[in-house]
Coordinates of C-alpha atoms in Angstrom, one line a residue:
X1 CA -1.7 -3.0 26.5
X2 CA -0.9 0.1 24.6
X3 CA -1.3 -2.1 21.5
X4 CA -5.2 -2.2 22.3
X5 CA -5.4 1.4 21.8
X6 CA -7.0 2.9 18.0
X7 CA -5.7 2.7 14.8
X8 CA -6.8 3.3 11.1
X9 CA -8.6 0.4 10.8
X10 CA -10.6 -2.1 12.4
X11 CA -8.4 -5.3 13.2
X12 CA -9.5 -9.0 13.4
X13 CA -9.2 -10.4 16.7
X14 CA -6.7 -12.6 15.6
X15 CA -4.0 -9.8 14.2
X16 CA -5.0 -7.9 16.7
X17 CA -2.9 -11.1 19.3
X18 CA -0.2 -10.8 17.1
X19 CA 0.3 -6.9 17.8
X20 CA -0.1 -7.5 20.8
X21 CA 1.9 -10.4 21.5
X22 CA 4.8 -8.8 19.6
X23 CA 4.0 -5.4 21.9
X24 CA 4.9 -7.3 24.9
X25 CA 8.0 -8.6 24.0
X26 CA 9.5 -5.1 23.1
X27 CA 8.3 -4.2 26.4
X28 CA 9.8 -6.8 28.1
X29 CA 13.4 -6.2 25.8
X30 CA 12.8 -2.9 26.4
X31 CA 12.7 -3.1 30.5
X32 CA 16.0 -6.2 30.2
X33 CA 17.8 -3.4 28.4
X34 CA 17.1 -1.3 31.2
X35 CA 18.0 -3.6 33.8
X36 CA 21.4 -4.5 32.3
X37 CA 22.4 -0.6 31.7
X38 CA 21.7 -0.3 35.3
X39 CA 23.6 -2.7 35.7
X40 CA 26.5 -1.8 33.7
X41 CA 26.5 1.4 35.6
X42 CA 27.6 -0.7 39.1
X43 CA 24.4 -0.4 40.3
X44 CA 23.3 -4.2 41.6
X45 CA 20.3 -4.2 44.3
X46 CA 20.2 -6.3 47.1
X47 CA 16.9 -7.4 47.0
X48 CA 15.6 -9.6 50.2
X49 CA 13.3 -12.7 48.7
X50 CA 10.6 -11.1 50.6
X51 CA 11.0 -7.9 49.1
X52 CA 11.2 -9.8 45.4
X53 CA 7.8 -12.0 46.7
X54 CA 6.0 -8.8 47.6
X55 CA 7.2 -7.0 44.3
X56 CA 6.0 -9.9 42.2
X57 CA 2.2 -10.0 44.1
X58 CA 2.2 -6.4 43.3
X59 CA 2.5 -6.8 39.7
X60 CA 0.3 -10.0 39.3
X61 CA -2.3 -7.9 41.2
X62 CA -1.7 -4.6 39.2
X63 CA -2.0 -7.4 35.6
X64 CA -5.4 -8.6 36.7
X65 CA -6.8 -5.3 37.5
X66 CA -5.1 -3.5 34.0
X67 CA -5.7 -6.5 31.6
X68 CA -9.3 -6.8 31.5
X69 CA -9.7 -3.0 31.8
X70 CA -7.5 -3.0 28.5
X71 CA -9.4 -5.7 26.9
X72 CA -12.9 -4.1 27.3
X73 CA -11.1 -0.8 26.3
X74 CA -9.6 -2.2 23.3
X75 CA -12.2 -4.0 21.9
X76 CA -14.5 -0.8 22.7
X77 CA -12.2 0.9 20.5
X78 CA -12.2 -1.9 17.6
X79 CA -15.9 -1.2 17.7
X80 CA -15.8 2.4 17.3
X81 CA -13.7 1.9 14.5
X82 CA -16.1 -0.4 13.2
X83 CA -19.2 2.3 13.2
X84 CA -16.9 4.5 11.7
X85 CA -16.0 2.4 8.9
X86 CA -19.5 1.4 8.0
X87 CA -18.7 -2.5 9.1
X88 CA -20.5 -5.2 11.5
X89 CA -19.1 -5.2 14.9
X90 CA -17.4 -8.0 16.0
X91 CA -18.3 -10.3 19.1
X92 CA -16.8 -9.1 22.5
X93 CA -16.2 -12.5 23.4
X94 CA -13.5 -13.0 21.2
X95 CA -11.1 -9.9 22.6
X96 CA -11.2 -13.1 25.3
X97 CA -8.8 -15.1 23.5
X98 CA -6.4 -12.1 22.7
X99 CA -4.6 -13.2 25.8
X100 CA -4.2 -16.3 25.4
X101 CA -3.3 -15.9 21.8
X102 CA -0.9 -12.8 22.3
X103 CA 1.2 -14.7 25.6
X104 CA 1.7 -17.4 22.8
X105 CA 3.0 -14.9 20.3
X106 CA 5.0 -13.3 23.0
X107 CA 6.4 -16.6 24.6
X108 CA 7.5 -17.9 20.8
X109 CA 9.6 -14.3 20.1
X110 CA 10.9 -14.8 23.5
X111 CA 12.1 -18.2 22.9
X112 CA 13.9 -17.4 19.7
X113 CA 15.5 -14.3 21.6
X114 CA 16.7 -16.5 24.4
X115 CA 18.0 -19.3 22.0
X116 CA 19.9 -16.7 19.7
X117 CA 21.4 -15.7 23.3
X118 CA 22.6 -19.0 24.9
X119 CA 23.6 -19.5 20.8
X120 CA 26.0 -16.3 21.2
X121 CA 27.2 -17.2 25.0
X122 CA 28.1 -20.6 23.6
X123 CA 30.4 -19.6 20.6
X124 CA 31.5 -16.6 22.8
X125 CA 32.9 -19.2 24.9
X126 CA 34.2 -21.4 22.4
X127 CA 36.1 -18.3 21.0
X128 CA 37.3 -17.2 24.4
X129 CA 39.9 -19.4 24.8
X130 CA 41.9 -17.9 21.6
X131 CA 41.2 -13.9 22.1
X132 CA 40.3 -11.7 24.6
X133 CA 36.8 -11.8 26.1
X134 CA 35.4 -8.6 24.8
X135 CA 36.9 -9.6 21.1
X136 CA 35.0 -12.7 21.4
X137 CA 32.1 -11.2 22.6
X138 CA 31.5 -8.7 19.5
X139 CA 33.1 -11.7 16.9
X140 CA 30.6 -13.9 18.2
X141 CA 27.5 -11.5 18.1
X142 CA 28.6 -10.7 14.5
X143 CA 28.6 -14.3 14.0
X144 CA 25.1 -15.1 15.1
X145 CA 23.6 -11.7 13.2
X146 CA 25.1 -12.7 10.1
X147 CA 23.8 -16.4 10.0
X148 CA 20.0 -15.6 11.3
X149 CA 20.6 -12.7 8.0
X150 CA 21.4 -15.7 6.3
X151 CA 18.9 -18.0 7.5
X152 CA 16.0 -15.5 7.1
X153 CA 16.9 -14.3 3.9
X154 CA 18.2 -17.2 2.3
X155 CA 16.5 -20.3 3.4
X156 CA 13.4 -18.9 4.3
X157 CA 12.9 -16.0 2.4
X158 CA 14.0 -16.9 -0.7
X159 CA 12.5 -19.9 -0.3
X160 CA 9.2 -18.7 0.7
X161 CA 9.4 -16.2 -1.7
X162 CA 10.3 -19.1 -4.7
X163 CA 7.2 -21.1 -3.5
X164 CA 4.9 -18.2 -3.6
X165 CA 5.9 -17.1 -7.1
X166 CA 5.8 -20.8 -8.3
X167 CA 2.5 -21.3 -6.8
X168 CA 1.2 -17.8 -8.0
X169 CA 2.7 -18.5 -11.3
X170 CA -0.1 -21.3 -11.3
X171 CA -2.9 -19.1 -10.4
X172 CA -1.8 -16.9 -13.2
X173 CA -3.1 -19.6 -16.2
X174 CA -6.6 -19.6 -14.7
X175 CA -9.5 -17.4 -15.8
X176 CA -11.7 -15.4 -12.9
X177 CA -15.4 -16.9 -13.0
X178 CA -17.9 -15.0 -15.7
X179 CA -14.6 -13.4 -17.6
X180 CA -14.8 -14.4 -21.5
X181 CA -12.3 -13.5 -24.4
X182 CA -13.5 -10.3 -26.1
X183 CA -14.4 -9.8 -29.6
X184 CA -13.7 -7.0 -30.1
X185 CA -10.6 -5.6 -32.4
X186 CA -9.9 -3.0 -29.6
X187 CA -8.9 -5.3 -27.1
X188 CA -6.2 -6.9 -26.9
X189 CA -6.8 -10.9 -26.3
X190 CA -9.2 -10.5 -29.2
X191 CA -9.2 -12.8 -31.9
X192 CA -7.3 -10.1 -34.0
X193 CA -4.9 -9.2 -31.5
X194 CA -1.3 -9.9 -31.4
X195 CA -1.1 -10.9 -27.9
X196 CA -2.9 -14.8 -27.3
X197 CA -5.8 -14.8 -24.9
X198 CA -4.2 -17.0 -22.9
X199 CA -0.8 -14.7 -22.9
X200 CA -2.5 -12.0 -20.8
X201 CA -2.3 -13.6 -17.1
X202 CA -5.1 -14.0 -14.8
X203 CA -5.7 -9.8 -14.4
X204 CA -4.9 -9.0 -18.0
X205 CA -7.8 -11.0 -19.2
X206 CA -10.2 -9.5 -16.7
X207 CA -8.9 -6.2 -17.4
X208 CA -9.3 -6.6 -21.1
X209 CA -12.8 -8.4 -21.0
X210 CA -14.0 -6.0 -18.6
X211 CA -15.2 -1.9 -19.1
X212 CA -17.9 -0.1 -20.5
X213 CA -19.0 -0.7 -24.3
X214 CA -19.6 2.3 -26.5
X215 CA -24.0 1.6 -25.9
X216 CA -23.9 1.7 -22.1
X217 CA -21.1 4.8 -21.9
X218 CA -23.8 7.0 -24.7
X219 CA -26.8 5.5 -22.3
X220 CA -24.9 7.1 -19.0
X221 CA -23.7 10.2 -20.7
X222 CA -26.6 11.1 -23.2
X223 CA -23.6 11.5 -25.8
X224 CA -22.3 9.9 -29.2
X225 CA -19.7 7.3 -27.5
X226 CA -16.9 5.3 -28.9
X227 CA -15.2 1.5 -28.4
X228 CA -12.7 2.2 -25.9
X229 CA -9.4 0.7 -26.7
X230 CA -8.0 -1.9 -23.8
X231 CA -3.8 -3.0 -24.5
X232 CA -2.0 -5.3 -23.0
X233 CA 0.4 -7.4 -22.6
X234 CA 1.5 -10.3 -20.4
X235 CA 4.6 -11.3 -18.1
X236 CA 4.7 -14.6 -20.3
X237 CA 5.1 -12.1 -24.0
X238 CA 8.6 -11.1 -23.2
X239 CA 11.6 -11.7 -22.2
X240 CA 11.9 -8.6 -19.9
X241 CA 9.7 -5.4 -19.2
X242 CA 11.1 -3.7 -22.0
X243 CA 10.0 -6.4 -24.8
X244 CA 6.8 -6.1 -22.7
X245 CA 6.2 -3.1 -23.1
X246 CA 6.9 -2.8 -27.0
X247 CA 4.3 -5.6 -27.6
X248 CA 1.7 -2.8 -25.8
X249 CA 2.7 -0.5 -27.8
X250 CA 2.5 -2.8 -31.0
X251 CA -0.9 -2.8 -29.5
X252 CA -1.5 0.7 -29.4
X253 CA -0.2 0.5 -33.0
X254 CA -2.4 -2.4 -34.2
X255 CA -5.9 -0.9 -32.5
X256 CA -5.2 3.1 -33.5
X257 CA -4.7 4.4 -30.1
X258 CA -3.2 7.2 -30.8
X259 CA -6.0 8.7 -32.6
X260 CA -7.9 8.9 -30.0
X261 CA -9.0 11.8 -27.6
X262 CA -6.9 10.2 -24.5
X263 CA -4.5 7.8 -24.2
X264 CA -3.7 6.5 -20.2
X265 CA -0.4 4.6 -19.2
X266 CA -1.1 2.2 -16.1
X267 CA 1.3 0.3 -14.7
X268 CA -0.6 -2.5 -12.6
X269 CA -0.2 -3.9 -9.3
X270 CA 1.8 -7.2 -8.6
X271 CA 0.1 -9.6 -11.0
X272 CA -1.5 -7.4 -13.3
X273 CA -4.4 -5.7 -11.9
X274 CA -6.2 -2.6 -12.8
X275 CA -8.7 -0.9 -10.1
X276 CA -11.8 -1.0 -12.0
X277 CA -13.5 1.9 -10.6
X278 CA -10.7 4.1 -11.7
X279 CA -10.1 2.2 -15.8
X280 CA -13.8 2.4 -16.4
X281 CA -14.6 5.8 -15.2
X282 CA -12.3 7.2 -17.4
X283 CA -13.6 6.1 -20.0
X284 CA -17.1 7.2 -19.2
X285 CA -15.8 10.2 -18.7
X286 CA -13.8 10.1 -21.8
X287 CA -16.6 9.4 -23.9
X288 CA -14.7 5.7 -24.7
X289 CA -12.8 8.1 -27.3
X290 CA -10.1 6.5 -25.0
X291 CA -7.2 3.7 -25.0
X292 CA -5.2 2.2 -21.9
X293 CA -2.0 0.6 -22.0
X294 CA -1.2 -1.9 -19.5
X295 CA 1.3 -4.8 -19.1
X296 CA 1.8 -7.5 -16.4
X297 CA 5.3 -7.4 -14.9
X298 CA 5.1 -10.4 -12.0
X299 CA 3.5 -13.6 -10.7
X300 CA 3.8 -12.1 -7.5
X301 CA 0.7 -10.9 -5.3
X302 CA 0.7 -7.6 -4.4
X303 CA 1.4 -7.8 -0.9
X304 CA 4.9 -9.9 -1.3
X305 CA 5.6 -7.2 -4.7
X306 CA 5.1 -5.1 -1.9
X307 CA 7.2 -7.0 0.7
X308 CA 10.4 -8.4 -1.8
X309 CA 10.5 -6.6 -5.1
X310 CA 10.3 -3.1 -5.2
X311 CA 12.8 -3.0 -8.2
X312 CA 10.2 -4.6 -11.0
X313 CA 7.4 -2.4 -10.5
X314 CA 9.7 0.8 -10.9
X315 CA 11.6 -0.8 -13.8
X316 CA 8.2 -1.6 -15.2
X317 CA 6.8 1.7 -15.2
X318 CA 9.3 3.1 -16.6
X319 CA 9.8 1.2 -19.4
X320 CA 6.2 1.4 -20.2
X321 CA 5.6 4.6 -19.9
X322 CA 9.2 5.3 -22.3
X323 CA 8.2 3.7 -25.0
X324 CA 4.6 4.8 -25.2
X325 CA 6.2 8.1 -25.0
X326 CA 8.4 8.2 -27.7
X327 CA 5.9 6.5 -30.2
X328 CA 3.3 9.2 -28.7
X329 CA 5.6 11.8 -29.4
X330 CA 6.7 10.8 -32.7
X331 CA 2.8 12.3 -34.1
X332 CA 2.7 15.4 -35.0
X333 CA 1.8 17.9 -32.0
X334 CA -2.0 18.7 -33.0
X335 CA -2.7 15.2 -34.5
X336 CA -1.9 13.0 -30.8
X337 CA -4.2 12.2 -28.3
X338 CA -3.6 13.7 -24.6
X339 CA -1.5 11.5 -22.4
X340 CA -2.1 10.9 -19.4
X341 CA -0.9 8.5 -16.2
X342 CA -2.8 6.6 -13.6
X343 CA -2.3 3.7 -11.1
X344 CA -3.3 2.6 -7.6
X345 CA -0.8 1.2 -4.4
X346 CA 2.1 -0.5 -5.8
X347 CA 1.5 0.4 -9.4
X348 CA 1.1 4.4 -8.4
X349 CA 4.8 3.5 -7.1
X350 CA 5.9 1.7 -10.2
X351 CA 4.3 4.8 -12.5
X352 CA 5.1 7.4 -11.1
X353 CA 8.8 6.6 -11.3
X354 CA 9.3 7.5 -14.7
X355 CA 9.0 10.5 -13.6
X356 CA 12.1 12.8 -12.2
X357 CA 9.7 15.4 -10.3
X358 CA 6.0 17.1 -10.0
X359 CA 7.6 19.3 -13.0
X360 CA 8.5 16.6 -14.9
X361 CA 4.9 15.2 -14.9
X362 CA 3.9 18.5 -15.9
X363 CA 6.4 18.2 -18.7
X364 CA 5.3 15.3 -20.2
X365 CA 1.6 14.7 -19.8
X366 CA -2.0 16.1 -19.6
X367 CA -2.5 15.0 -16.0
X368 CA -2.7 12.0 -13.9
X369 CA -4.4 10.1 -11.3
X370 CA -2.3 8.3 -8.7
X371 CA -4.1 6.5 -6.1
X372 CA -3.3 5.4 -2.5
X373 CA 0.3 5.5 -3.1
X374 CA 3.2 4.0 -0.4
X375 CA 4.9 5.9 1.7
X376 CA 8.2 4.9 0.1
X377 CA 7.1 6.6 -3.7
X378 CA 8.8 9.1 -4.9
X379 CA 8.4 11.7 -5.9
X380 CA 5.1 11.8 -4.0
X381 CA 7.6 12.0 -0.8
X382 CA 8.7 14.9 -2.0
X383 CA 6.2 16.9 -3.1
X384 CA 4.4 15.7 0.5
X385 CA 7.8 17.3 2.5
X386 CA 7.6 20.4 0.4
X387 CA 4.2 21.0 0.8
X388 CA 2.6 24.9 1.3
X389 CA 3.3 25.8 5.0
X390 CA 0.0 25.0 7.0
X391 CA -1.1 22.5 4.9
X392 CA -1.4 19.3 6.7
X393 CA 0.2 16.2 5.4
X394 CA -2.4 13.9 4.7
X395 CA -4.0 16.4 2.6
X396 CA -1.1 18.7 1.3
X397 CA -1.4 21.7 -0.7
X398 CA 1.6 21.7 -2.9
X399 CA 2.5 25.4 -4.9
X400 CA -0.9 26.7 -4.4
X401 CA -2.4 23.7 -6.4
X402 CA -1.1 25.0 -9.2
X403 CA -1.3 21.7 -11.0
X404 CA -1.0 18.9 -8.5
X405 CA -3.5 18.3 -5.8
X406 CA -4.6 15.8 -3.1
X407 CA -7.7 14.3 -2.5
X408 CA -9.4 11.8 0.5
X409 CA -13.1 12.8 -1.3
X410 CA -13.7 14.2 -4.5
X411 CA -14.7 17.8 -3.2
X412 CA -11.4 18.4 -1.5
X413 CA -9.4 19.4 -4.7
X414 CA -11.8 22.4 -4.4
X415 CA -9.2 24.8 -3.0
X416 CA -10.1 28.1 -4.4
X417 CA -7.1 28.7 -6.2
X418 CA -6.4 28.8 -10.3
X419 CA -5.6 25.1 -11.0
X420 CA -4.1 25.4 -14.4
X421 CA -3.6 22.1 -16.8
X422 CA -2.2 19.6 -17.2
X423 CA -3.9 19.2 -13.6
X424 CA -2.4 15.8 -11.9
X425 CA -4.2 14.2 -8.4
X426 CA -3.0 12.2 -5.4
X427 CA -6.2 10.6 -4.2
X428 CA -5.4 8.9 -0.9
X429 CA -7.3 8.6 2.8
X430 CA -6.4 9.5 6.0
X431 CA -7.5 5.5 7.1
X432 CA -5.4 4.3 4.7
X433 CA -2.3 2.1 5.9
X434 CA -0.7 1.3 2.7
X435 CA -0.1 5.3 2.4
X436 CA 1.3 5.9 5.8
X437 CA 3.0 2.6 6.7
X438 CA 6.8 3.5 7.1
X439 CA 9.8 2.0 9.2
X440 CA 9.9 5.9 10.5
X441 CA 6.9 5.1 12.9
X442 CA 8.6 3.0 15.2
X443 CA 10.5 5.3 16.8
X444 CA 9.4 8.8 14.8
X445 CA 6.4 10.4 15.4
X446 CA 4.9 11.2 11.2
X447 CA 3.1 15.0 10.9
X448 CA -0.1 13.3 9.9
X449 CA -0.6 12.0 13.5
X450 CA 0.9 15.0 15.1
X451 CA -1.8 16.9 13.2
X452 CA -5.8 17.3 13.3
X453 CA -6.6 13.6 12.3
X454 CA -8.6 13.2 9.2
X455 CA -12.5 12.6 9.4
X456 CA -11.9 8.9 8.7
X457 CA -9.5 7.9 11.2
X458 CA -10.7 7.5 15.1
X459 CA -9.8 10.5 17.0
X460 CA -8.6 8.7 19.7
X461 CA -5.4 7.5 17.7
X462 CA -2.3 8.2 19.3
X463 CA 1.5 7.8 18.2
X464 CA 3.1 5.3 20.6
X465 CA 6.7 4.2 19.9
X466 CA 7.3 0.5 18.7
X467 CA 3.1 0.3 19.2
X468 CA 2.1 2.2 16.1
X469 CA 4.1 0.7 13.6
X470 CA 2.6 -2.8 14.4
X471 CA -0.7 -1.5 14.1
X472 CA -0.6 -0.3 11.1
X473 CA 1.4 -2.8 9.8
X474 CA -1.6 -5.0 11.2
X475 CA -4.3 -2.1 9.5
X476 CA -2.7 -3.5 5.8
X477 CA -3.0 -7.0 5.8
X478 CA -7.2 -6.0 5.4
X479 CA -6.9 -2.5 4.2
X480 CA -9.4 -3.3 0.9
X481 CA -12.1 -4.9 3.1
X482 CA -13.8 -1.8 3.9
X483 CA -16.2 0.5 2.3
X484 CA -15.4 2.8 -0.3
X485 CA -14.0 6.0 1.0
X486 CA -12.1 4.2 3.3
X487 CA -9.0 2.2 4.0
X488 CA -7.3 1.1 0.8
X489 CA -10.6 1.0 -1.3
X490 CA -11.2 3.6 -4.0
X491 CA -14.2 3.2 -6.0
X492 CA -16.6 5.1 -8.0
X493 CA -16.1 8.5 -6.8
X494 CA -13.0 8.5 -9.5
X495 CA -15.6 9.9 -12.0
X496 CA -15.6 13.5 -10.3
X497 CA -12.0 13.2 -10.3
X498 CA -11.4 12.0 -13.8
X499 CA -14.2 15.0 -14.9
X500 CA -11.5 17.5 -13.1
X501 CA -8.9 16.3 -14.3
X502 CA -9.6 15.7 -18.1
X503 CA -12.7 18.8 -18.0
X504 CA -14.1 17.0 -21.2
X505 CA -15.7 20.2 -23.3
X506 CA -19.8 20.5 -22.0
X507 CA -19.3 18.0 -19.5
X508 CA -21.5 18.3 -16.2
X509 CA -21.7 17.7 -12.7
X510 CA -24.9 15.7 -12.9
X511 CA -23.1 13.8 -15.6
X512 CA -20.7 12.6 -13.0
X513 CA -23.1 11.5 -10.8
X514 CA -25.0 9.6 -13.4
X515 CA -21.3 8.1 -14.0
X516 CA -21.2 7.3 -10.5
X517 CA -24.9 5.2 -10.0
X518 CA -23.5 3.5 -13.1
X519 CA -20.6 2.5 -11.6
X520 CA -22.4 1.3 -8.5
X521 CA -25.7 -0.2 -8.9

């Protein structure tokens, strides 16, 4: 029942079974490894069927004391979370069918451990009569682990996988409710644009209909304001990434992006999307003297981009960002706009790796904004293991803040210490399960739970081998339905960090927050 105990998130009933469920059955494998190392070790008990009857009443009496207590604990727990979070609390009633729900979980991962074992006894058999007993022993176990590889990967992964993208692929011709082709010359989709409305993929044309005209960013700001520029390009206008990324830049080209103020390189997440909160601040605080260069790079959803194609997103990002640089750095030093980087979750991965270190991001543009990036980015995993001494990592302070800084709210890149430009920022949250979820938590306890907790996260969170992985592995699949500030949601609060990051000449804190009830009224 360790599996009840807190997490980042609040969990459905329902995924909260399937932690649970698969909690047992390591237990259980963990206590028949035990039993058979004992074994091994020419240790066999001769336990009396009384003796086993007793020992068996003991533990079906110790199960219906502990359960329930854990099942009022654990949902107690869920709704502390909840309050936390700013989200209804769920029912108690439903913790109920956790049981029954988890045993079912726990009884099917059982039966497909048990098969794969009289599967492996079988051919061990078979292969006995023709070599020793302990050859076919480990030539059958190799046997079996390479055909359920085969079968997991192959026939149902790939196949999975195929059906997802095909089906996604589908999704990706219609148009999100209220979205309309722009008119605009600066966007691309428009009616003088070289990339076809219906090129752009579901998220492109959302992302290009979408952001704040030159009228409403003047009425936020109280300042002269321009069209901001929108490019893009989608997975059906090339034949790879890089002929995807040239038509952005023929884009940039076309709509005079680079004589604007700032120019931002995005690289998207799975099909093509663009947080909102993050494009449209910008340009608020930009003054819309501004262009963005995106590109779709998949059919996928994020969560199987995340899952089966790591490759694409960095390939992606790196092409993009490569050939916006060299046209950018073809203009003459004093005559090109500041560049700068930005992307959230899987396209914070895909960005970021065009870039060899923190130096090199230093190197090569005016600043960036990188939000809730996985654990497996680079070279945000650097930087986070050679962080200042004392610095904890979930909020790491890396060379003084010198130029690159971390951030779970917008006041906590306040470190009182020169922060010279280009000025680059890591804005992630303690609750959130897309940054910390690594195969390292199984059996590794991570510095950020070894550490004070962040204010976001329940205090009450422990690291428990096998335990916490599943959790958190659980805390993703509805990391973005929570609040702002929370979780795998950013929002609005990106103005404050843009205004840092870009310190447009005159600009104020009030203006930020005027930015901000813009952004969410």
């Amino acid at each position: 029942m360790a599996s009840m105990t807190p997490s980042l998130l609040p969990r459905p009933w329902y995924l909260q079974s399937v932690a649970t469920g698969i909690s047992v059955i390591t237990g259980y494998g963990l206590g028949c490894l035990a039993a058979w190392a004992v074994r091994r070790c020419g240790v066999h008990p001769a336990w009396t069927a009384q003796t086993k009857r007793i020992g068996w009443w003991i533990l079906a009496g110790c199960a219906v004391v502990a359960i329930p207590i854990f099942l009022y604990l654990g949902a107690d727990n869920q709704q502390t979370i909840r309050d936390l979070v700013g989200v209804p609390r769920a029912e108690r009633a439903l913790y109920i069918s956790i049981l029954i729900l988890s045993l079912i979980v726990a009884w099917i991962l059982l039966s497909i451990g048990r098969g794969l074992r009289r599967g492996t006894n079988a051919l061990t058999r078979f292969i006995d009569r023709f070599v020793p007993l302990p050859v076919a022993r480990l030539t059958a176990l190799v046997i079996v682990i390479a055909l359920a590889v085969v079968v997991v990967n192959g026939a149902l992964y790939r196949g999975v996988l195929s059906i997802a993208e095909s089906t996604a692929e589908a999704s990706d011709q219609s148009t999100a409710e209220g979205v309309e082709q722009p008119q605009l010359p600066e966007r691309s989709g428009s009616p003088e644009s070289t990339q076809a409305w219906d090129s752009l993929g579901r998220e492109g044309r959302t992302f290009v209909a979408g952001g704040p005209t030159a009228e409403q960013i003047s009425a936020v700001t109280g300042a002269p304001a321009r069209s901001p520029i929108r490019a893009y390009a989608g997975r059906e206008s090339g034949a790879d990434v890089d002929e995807i990324a040239a038509n952005v830049v023929a884009e940039l080209e076309r709509t005079g992006a680079f004589d604007r103020a700032v120019l931002a390189v995005v690289t998207t997440t799975g099909r093509g999307w663009v947080n909102a909160n993050v494009a449209n601040s910008f340009e608020y605080v930009a003054g819309g003297d501004t262009a963005i260069a995106s590109m779709q790079y998949s059919f996928l959803p994020s969560v199987l981009s995340f899952i089966a194609d790591r490759e694409t997103p960095k390939l992606a990002g790196q092409a993009l960002f490569e050939a916006v640089y060299a046209a950018w750095s073809t203009r003459p030093e004093d005559q090109r706009p500041k560049l700068v980087t930005f992307g959230e979750s899987l396209g914070a991965f895909g960005g970021m790796s065009a870039f060899a270190s923190a130096a090199d991001m230093t190197a090569r543009t005016d600043g960036g904004l990188w939000v809730g990036t996985p654990n497996f980015a680079q070279p945000w995993g650097h930087i986070t293991d050679h962080r200042d001494p004392g610095s904890p990592e979930r909020q790491p302070v890396y060379r003084d803040g010198e130029h690159v800084r971390f951030a779970s709210q917008p006041e906590d890149v306040e470190l009182g210490t020169t922060w010279g430009a280009p000025r680059t920022v890591f804005w992630q949250h303690a609750s959130d399960p897309i940054v910390w979820w690594s195969f390292d938590l199984l059996l590794h306890q991570p510095d950020w739970l070894r550490e004070p907790l962040g204010p976001d996260v329940d205090p009450g969170m422990r690291w428990l081998p096998f335990v916490t992985f599943w959790q958190v592995t659980m805390d993703m699949v509805f990391s973005t339905d929570v609040p702002s500030g929370f979780g795998h949601t950013y929002g609005a609060e990106a103005a404050y960090l843009w205004a840092d990051i870009l310190q447009p000449a005159g600009w104020s804190v009030e203006q930020s927050d005027r930015v901000f009830d813009a952004m969410t009224s």
